[in-house]
C-alpha positions as CSV (number, residue, x, y, z in Angstrom):
1,X,118.6,146.4,98.9
2,X,117.5,142.8,99.0
3,X,114.3,142.0,97.1
4,X,111.4,140.3,98.9
5,X,112.0,136.6,99.2
6,X,115.7,137.1,98.7
7,X,116.4,135.3,102.0
8,X,114.3,132.4,101.1
9,X,115.8,132.2,97.7
10,X,119.3,132.2,99.1
11,X,118.5,129.4,101.5
12,X,116.8,127.4,98.8
13,X,119.7,128.0,96.4
14,X,122.2,126.8,99.2
15,X,120.0,123.8,99.9
16,X,120.0,122.8,96.3
17,X,123.7,123.2,95.9
18,X,124.4,121.2,99.1
19,X,122.1,118.3,97.9
20,X,123.6,118.4,94.4
21,X,127.2,118.1,95.8
22,X,126.1,115.4,98.2
23,X,124.3,113.5,95.6
24,X,127.2,113.6,93.1
25,X,129.7,112.7,95.9
26,X,127.5,109.7,96.7
27,X,127.7,108.6,93.1
28,X,131.4,109.0,93.0
29,X,131.8,107.0,96.2
30,X,129.2,104.4,95.3
31,X,127.0,105.2,98.3
32,X,123.7,104.0,97.0
33,X,121.5,104.8,100.0
34,X,122.7,108.4,100.0
35,X,121.9,108.6,96.2
36,X,118.4,107.3,96.9
37,X,117.8,109.7,99.8
38,X,119.0,112.7,98.0
39,X,117.7,112.4,94.5
40,X,114.0,113.0,95.2
41,X,115.0,116.3,97.0
42,X,117.0,117.8,94.2
43,X,114.3,119.2,92.0
44,X,112.0,120.3,94.9
45,X,114.9,122.3,96.3
46,X,115.6,123.9,92.8
47,X,111.8,124.6,92.4
48,X,111.8,126.3,95.8
49,X,114.6,128.6,94.8
50,X,112.9,129.3,91.5
51,X,109.5,130.0,93.3
52,X,111.2,132.4,95.7
53,X,112.4,134.4,92.7
54,X,108.8,134.5,91.3
55,X,109.2,131.9,88.7
56,X,106.2,131.2,86.3
57,X,104.2,128.1,87.2
58,X,105.2,126.4,84.0
59,X,108.8,126.5,85.1
60,X,107.9,125.0,88.5
61,X,105.8,122.4,86.8
62,X,108.7,121.4,84.5
63,X,111.1,120.9,87.6
64,X,108.5,118.8,89.4
65,X,107.9,116.6,86.4
66,X,111.7,116.2,86.5
67,X,111.4,115.1,90.2
68,X,108.8,112.5,89.2
69,X,111.1,111.2,86.4
70,X,114.0,111.0,88.9
71,X,112.1,108.8,91.3
72,X,110.6,106.6,88.7
73,X,113.9,105.9,87.0
74,X,115.3,104.7,90.3
75,X,112.7,101.9,90.7
76,X,114.1,99.8,87.8
77,X,112.3,97.8,85.0
78,X,110.8,98.7,81.7
79,X,107.5,100.1,82.9
80,X,108.9,102.5,85.6
81,X,111.5,103.6,83.0
82,X,108.8,104.3,80.4
83,X,106.8,106.2,83.1
84,X,109.8,108.1,84.1
85,X,110.5,109.0,80.5
86,X,106.9,110.3,80.3
87,X,107.5,112.4,83.4
88,X,110.5,114.0,81.7
89,X,108.5,114.4,78.5
90,X,105.8,116.3,80.4
91,X,108.6,118.6,81.7
92,X,109.8,119.3,78.2
93,X,106.3,120.2,77.2
94,X,106.2,122.6,80.1
95,X,109.5,124.1,79.1
96,X,108.2,124.5,75.5
97,X,105.1,126.3,76.7
98,X,107.2,128.5,78.9
99,X,109.5,129.4,76.0
100,X,106.6,130.1,73.8
101,X,105.2,132.5,76.5
102,X,108.6,134.3,76.8
103,X,108.5,134.8,73.1
104,X,105.0,136.4,73.3
105,X,103.2,133.3,72.1
106,X,104.8,133.4,68.7
107,X,106.7,130.6,67.1
108,X,110.5,130.9,66.9
109,X,111.9,131.8,63.6
110,X,113.6,128.9,61.9
111,X,117.4,129.2,62.2
112,X,120.6,127.3,61.7
113,X,120.4,125.9,65.2
114,X,117.1,124.1,64.4
115,X,118.7,122.4,61.5
116,X,121.7,121.4,63.5
117,X,119.5,120.0,66.3
118,X,117.4,118.1,63.8
119,X,120.5,116.5,62.2
120,X,121.8,115.6,65.7
121,X,118.5,113.9,66.5
122,X,118.3,112.0,63.3
123,X,121.9,110.8,63.5
124,X,121.6,109.7,67.1
125,X,118.4,107.8,66.6
126,X,119.8,106.0,63.6
127,X,123.0,105.1,65.6
128,X,121.1,104.0,68.7
129,X,118.2,102.2,67.0
130,X,120.0,98.8,66.4
131,X,121.1,98.5,70.0
132,X,117.8,99.4,71.7
133,X,115.3,96.8,72.8
134,X,112.4,96.6,70.3
135,X,109.9,97.9,72.9
136,X,112.0,101.0,73.6
137,X,112.9,102.1,70.0
138,X,109.7,104.1,69.3
139,X,109.4,105.6,72.8
140,X,113.0,106.7,72.9
141,X,112.8,108.1,69.3
142,X,109.7,110.0,70.2
143,X,111.0,111.2,73.6
144,X,114.3,112.4,72.1
145,X,112.5,114.4,69.4
146,X,110.6,116.2,72.1
147,X,113.8,116.7,74.1
148,X,115.6,118.0,71.0
149,X,112.8,120.4,70.2
150,X,113.1,121.8,73.8
151,X,116.8,122.2,73.5
152,X,116.4,124.0,70.1
153,X,113.7,126.3,71.5
154,X,115.9,127.1,74.5
155,X,118.7,128.3,72.1
156,X,116.8,131.5,71.3
157,X,116.4,132.7,74.8
158,X,120.0,133.7,75.7
159,X,123.2,131.7,76.4
160,X,122.3,130.5,79.8
161,X,119.1,128.8,78.6
162,X,120.7,127.5,75.5
163,X,123.4,125.9,77.5
164,X,120.8,124.3,79.8
165,X,119.0,122.9,76.8
166,X,122.3,121.5,75.4
167,X,123.3,119.9,78.8
168,X,119.8,118.2,79.0
169,X,120.3,116.7,75.5
170,X,123.8,115.5,76.5
171,X,122.6,114.0,79.7
172,X,119.7,112.0,78.2
173,X,122.1,111.0,75.2
174,X,124.3,109.4,77.8
175,X,121.4,107.5,79.3
176,X,120.4,106.3,75.8
177,X,123.8,105.1,74.9
178,X,123.6,102.9,78.1
179,X,120.3,101.5,76.9
180,X,121.9,100.6,73.5
181,X,124.8,98.9,75.4
182,X,127.4,101.3,74.0
183,X,130.8,101.5,75.8
184,X,130.4,103.7,78.9
185,X,132.5,106.5,80.0
186,X,134.4,106.2,83.3
187,X,132.0,107.4,85.9
188,X,129.1,107.2,83.5
189,X,126.4,107.7,86.1
190,X,128.2,110.7,87.6
191,X,128.3,112.4,84.2
192,X,124.7,111.7,83.6
193,X,123.7,113.4,86.9
194,X,126.2,116.2,86.6
195,X,124.9,117.3,83.2
196,X,121.3,116.8,84.2
197,X,121.7,119.0,87.3
198,X,123.6,121.6,85.3
199,X,120.8,121.5,82.7
200,X,117.9,122.0,85.1
201,X,119.7,124.7,87.1
202,X,120.7,126.6,84.0
203,X,117.1,126.4,82.6
204,X,115.7,127.5,85.9
205,X,118.1,130.5,86.1
206,X,118.1,131.4,82.3
207,X,114.4,131.5,81.5
208,X,113.7,134.3,84.0
209,X,116.6,136.3,82.6
210,X,115.0,136.1,79.2
211,X,111.9,137.9,80.4
212,X,113.5,140.5,82.7
213,X,111.4,143.6,82.6
214,X,108.2,141.8,81.5
215,X,105.5,142.8,84.0
216,X,104.0,139.2,83.6
217,X,106.9,137.9,85.4
218,X,106.5,139.2,88.9
219,X,110.2,138.5,89.9
220,X,111.7,139.9,86.8
221,X,113.1,143.2,88.2
222,X,115.7,142.9,89.5
223,X,116.8,139.3,88.8
224,X,119.7,138.2,90.9
225,X,121.0,134.7,92.0
226,X,119.6,135.4,95.5
């Protein structure tokens, strides 16, 4: 038996997948207008899928903050970039609040993964710092600390969510290496968006799984892709 909203969820999922494939193909084929047209639609489509499954409002807010960041980063220039980074930072705060709620409001026990993520953050900031513009150094360091905290917090909520947090960290690290004028991978922009889309979709799928059976999550039982 299909759950209420399953049809809407399937359509939203299919719309997101189609947009993601189209957007990544546009990057690979250097079709800039298609990139611009599809990028603002990606996170709303993913949020629609999450909403159809009964996602908490904090998850939907995180995705829509990502949408704001996506749009602002396309404008170009330092101020829009900083505003876009602020949008993503707000999304990470939403994710941290969501993860805390899924843990029952308690703080996660400090584990080896937190130490590993802390070392990764410190090493990356130290390596990137000399190559960053002076006006970006502190904002990038502060943002990356928040991002790393989100990724570490996601680790304790199951493998899907943990992988989502790790992909988000990887995607933004690729952006940061570009800011610091490091050598770029072939298809650098493609890999940034591919890992970003993987991150957001895994977080959107994984967080509800972590709370399956919790009556506070109205879509928790059963949780299916559609």
